[in-house]
CSV table of C-alpha atoms in Angstrom, one decimal:
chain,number,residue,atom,x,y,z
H,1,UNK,CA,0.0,0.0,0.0
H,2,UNK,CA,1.4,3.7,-1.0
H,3,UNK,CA,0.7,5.9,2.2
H,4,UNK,CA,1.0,9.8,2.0
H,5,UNK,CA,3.4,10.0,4.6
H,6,UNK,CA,5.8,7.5,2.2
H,7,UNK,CA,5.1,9.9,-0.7
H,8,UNK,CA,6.2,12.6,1.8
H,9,UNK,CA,9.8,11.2,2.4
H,10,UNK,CA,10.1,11.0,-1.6
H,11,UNK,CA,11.1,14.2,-2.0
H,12,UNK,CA,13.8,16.0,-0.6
H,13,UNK,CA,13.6,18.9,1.6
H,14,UNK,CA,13.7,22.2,-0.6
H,15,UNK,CA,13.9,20.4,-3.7
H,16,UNK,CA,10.2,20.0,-5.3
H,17,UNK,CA,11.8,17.9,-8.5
H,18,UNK,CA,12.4,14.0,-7.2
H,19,UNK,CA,14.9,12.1,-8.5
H,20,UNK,CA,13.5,8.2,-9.1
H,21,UNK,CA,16.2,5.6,-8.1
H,22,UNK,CA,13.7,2.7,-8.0
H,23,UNK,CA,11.2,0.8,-9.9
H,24,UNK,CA,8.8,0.5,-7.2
H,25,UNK,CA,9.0,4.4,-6.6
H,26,UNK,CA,8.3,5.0,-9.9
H,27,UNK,CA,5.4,2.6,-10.0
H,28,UNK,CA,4.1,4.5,-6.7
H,29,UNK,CA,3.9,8.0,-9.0
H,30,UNK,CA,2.7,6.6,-11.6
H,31,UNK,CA,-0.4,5.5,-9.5
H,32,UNK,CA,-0.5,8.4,-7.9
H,33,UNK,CA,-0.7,10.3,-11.3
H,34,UNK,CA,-4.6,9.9,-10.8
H,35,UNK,CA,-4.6,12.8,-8.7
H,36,UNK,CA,-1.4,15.1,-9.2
H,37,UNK,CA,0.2,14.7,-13.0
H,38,UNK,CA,3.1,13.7,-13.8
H,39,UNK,CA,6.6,15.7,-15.6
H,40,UNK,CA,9.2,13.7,-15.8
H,41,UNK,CA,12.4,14.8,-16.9
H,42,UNK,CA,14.7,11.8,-18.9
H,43,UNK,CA,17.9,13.3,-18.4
H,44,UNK,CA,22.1,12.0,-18.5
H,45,UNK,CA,24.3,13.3,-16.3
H,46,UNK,CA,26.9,13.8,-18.9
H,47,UNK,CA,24.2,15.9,-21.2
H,48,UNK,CA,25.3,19.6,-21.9
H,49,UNK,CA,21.2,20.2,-22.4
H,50,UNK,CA,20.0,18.4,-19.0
H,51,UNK,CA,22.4,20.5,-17.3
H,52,UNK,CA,21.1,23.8,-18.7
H,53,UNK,CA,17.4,23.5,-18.2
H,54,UNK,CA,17.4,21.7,-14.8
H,55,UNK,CA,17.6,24.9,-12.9
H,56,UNK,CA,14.6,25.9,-15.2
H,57,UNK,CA,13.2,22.7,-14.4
H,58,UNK,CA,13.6,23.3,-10.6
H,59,UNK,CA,11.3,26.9,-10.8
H,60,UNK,CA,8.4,25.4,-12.8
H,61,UNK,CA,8.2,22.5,-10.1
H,62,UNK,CA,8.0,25.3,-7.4
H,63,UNK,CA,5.4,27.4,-9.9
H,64,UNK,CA,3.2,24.4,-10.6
H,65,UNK,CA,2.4,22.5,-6.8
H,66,UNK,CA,-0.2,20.9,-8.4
H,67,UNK,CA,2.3,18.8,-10.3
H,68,UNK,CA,4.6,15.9,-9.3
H,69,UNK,CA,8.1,16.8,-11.1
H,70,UNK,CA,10.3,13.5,-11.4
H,71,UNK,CA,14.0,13.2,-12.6
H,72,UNK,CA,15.1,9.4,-14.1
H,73,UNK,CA,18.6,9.0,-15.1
H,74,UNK,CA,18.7,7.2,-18.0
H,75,UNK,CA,22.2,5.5,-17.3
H,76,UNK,CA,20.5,4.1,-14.2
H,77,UNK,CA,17.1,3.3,-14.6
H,78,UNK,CA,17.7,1.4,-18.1
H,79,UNK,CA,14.4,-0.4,-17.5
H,80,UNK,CA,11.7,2.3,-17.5
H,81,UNK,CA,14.0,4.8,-20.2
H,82,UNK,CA,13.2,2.0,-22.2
H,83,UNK,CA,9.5,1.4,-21.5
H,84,UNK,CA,9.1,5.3,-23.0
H,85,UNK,CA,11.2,4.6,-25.5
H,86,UNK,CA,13.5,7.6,-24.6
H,87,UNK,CA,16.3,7.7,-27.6
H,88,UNK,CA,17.3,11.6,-26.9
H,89,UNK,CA,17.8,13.8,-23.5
H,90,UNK,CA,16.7,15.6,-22.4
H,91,UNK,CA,13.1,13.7,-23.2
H,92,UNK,CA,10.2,15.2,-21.2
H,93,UNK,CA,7.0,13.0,-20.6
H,94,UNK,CA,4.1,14.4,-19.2
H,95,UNK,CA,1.5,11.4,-17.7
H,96,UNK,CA,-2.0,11.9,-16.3
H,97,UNK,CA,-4.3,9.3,-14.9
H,98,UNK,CA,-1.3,6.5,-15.4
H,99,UNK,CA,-1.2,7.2,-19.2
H,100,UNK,CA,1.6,9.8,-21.3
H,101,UNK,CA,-0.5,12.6,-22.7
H,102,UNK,CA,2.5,14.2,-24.7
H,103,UNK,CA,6.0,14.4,-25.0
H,104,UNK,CA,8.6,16.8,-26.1
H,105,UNK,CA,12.5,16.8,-26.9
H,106,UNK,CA,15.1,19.1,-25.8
H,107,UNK,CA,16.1,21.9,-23.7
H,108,UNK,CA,12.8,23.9,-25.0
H,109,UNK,CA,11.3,25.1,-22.2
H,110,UNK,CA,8.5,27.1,-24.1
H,111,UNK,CA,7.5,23.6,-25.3
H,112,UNK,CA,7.7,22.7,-21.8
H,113,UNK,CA,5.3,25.4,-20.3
H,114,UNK,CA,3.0,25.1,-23.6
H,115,UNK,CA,2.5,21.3,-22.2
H,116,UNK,CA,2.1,21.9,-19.2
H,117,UNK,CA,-1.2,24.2,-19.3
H,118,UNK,CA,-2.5,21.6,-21.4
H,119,UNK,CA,-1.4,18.8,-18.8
H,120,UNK,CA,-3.4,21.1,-16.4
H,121,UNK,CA,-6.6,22.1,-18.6
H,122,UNK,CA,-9.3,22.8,-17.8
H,123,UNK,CA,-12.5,24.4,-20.1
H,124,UNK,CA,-12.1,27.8,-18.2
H,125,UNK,CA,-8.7,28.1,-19.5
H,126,UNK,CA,-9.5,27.3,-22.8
H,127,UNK,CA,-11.8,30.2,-23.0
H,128,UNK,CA,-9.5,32.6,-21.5
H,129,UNK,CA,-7.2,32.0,-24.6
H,130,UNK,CA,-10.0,32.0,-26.5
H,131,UNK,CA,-10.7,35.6,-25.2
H,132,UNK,CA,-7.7,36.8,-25.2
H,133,UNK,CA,-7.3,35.6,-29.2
H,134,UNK,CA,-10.3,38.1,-29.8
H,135,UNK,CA,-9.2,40.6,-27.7
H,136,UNK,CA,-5.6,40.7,-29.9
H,137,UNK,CA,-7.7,40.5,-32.9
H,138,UNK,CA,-10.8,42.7,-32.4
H,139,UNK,CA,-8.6,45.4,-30.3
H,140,UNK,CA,-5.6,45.0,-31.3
H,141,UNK,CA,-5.2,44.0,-34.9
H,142,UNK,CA,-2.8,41.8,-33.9
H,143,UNK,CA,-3.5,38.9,-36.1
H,144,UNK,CA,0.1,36.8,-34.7
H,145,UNK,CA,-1.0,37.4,-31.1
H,146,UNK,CA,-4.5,36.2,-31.8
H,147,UNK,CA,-3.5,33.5,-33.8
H,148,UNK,CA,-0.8,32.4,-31.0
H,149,UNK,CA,-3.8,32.4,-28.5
H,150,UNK,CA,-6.3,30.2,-30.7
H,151,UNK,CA,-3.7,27.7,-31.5
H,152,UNK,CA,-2.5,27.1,-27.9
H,153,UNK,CA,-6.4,27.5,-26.7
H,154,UNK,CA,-6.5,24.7,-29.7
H,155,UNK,CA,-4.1,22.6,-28.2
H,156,UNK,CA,-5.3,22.7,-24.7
H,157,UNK,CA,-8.5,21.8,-25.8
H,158,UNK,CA,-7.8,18.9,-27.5
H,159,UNK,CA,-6.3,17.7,-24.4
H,160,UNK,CA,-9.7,17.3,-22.6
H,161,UNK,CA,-11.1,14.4,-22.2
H,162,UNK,CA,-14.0,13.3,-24.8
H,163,UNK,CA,-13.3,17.0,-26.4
H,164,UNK,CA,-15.1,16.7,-29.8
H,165,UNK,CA,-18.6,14.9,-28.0
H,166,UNK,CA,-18.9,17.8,-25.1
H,167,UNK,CA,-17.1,20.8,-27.1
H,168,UNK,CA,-17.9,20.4,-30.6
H,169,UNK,CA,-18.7,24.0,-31.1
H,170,UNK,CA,-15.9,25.3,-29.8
H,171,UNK,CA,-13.6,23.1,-31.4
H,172,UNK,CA,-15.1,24.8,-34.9
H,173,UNK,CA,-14.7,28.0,-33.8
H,174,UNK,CA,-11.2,27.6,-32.8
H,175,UNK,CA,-10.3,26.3,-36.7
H,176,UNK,CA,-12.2,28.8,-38.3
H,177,UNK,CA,-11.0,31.5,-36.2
H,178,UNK,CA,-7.4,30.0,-36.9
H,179,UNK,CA,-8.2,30.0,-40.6
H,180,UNK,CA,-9.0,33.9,-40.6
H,181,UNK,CA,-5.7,34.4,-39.0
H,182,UNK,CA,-3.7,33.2,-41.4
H,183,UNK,CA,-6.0,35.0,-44.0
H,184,UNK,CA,-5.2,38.2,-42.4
H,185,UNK,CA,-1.5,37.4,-42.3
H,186,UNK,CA,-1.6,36.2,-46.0
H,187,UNK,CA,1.5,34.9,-48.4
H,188,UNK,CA,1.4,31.9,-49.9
H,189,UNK,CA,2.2,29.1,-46.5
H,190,UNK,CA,-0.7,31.1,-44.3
H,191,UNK,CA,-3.5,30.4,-46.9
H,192,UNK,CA,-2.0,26.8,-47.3
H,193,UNK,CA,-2.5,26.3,-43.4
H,194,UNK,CA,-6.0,28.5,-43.7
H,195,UNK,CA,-7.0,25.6,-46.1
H,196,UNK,CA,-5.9,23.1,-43.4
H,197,UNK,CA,-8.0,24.0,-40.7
H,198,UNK,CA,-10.9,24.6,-42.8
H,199,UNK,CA,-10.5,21.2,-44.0
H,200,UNK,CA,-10.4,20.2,-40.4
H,201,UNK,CA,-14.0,21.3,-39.9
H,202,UNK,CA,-15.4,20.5,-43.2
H,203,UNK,CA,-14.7,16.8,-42.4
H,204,UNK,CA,-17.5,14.8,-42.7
H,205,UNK,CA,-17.9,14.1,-39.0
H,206,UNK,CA,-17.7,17.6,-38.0
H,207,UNK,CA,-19.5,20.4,-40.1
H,208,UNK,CA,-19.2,19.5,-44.0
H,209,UNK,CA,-21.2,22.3,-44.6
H,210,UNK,CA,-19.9,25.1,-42.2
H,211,UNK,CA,-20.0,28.1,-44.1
H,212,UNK,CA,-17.1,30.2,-42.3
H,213,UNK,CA,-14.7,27.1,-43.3
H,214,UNK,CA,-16.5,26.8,-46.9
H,215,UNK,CA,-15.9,30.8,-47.6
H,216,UNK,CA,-12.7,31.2,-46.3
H,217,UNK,CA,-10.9,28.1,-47.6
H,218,UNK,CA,-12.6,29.7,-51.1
H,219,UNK,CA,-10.9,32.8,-50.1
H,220,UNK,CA,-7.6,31.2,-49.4
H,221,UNK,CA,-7.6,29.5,-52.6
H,222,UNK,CA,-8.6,32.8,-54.7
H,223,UNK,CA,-5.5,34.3,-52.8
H,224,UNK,CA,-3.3,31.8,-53.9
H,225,UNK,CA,-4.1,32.2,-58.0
H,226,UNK,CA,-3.6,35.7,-57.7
């Protein structure tokens, strides 16, 4: 049985990252990834990269309490580097309810932040990045700011469970809204990826005859001959 008070002693005092020197200890995260998810930094102690970002590493785990940071040298604990199939450090796998939700490679700790608001979603913050995409846009004119906002509202989204059944809607407007960014933007790669994400909607299963997607993929296309 995995008792709070053992999950206490894991960590050391002052350091909020834990550094996993058993399988068992791992095992006991994992199940308690249920309740508090998991970042757990694949690292090599003779990595240049792992070095540089483990300080960074160290702030977020004080930033984010309601996350269980985990260090696993991948020199030492062959067996479960190997389970993730880790082939580059640093590796960063982020797990939730036992099961990896994402992953990312490299000393990008951008990448890292971006995954870790979506490891923490919920609806409300997909609307504020929803809001703050129209605010960028209808204020603004900031059509890279808004678009920044939509596509990481976007991605958090997609990261909630059974996303498409309970927010259809607002999966659509997040594409179509995307698509007028890149419109706005223009040249020749933005009205390739407006296209995209009309596409996205206009899939049979979603809204094959949404008219936003239908007028602005038309748009895109017109913008492209001329």
């Amino acid at each position: 049985t995995f008792h709070l008070k053992t999950f206490h002693s894991m960590a050391h005092p002052g350091h909020n990252v834990v550094n996993v020197t058993t399988d068992q200890q791992f095992k006991d995260f994992l199940t308690l990834s249920k309740e508090k998810p998991l970042v757990i930094d694949f690292y090599a102690t003779w990595c240049g990269p792992c070095k540089m970002i483990a300080p960074k590493i160290e702030e977020l785990s004080k930033e984010y309490n309601n996350i269980q940071f985990l260090k696993i040298d991948v020199d030492k604990m062959g067996a479960i580097s190997q389970q993730y199939g880790i082939q580059a450090m640093p590796t960063f796998v982020f797990i939730k309810n036992e099961k990896e939700v994402s992953r990312t490679q490299g000393a990008d700790i951008n990448g890292i932040i971006n995954k870790i608001t979506a490891l923490t979603a919920t609806i409300e913050t997909v609307q504020q990045y929803k809001q703050k995409g129209n605010n960028a846009y209808s204020n603004k004119k900031d059509y890279n700011e808004a678009l920044k906002n939509y596509q990481i509202g976007l991605q958090t989204l997609q990261s909630l469970s059974d996303y498409l059944n309970k927010y259809k809607e607002l999966y659509i407007k997040f594409h179509t809204n995307i698509a007028l960014m890149y419109l706005k933007i223009g040249g020749d790669e933005s009205n390739n990826n407006c296209i995209r994400h009309c596409n996205e909607v206009l899939r049979k299963e979603i809204d094959p005859f949404n008219q936003k997607a239908f007028l602005r993929k038309g748009e895109a296309f017109i913008n492209m001959k001329n």
